[in-house]
Amino acid sequence: MSCALSRIRRRKYLQQRGFTASMAPKMHDFVYTGSQSKPRKFPVMSIHPIMQKLSAKVARTDIPEFAPGDTVRVQVKIREGEKERLQAFEGIVIACRRGAQGTFTVRKMSFGQGVERIFPFNSKVVDKVEKIRSYEVRRAKLFYLRGLRGKAARLREVERAS
């Protein structure tokens, strides 16, 4: 490949990347002026209209708004033979996944052992969710709490509007 051809290709490459040569005789005289090409379009996930209607029918409205860092008490329906009873699972919400099939993960300590349970938002197994208290967190996923024990796992309580 000749030197002139590679220079032309390099010049085209730099111009596509937003560099301009304002009367630049040499390659090192190119100046970056910012991206002048049209912005990239990222694929946006959307739900099919039929699936959207179906998920709207199933969606529950009795669950309060909560976020990771909140302590919640989830009343879970447990079936034993023909009898059905409620069992409370109280812990810190460490993750939430929104959407049509959204879930939230609750972590509690039981006899010194960490127990996590994932609940679907729109499940019939979940009878009731009560928000007990809120803590100040700066992350959407609190998986780092898995590695902490005792006082190191404490969070700062904050007053949030219920």
Coordinates of N, CA, C and O in Angstrom, one line a residue, residues 9 126-127 161:
R9 N -6.8 7.3 3.7 CA -7.6 6.5 4.5 C -7.6 7.0 5.9 O -8.7 7.0 6.6
V126 N -47.8 -13.9 47.5 CA -47.6 -12.7 48.4 C -48.9 -12.2 48.7 O -49.7 -11.7 47.9
D127 N -49.3 -12.2 50.0 CA -50.6 -11.7 50.5 C -50.5 -10.2 50.7 O -51.4 -9.5 50.3
A161 N -41.2 9.6 53.1 CA -42.7 9.7 53.1 C -43.2 8.4 52.7 O -42.8 7.8 51.7

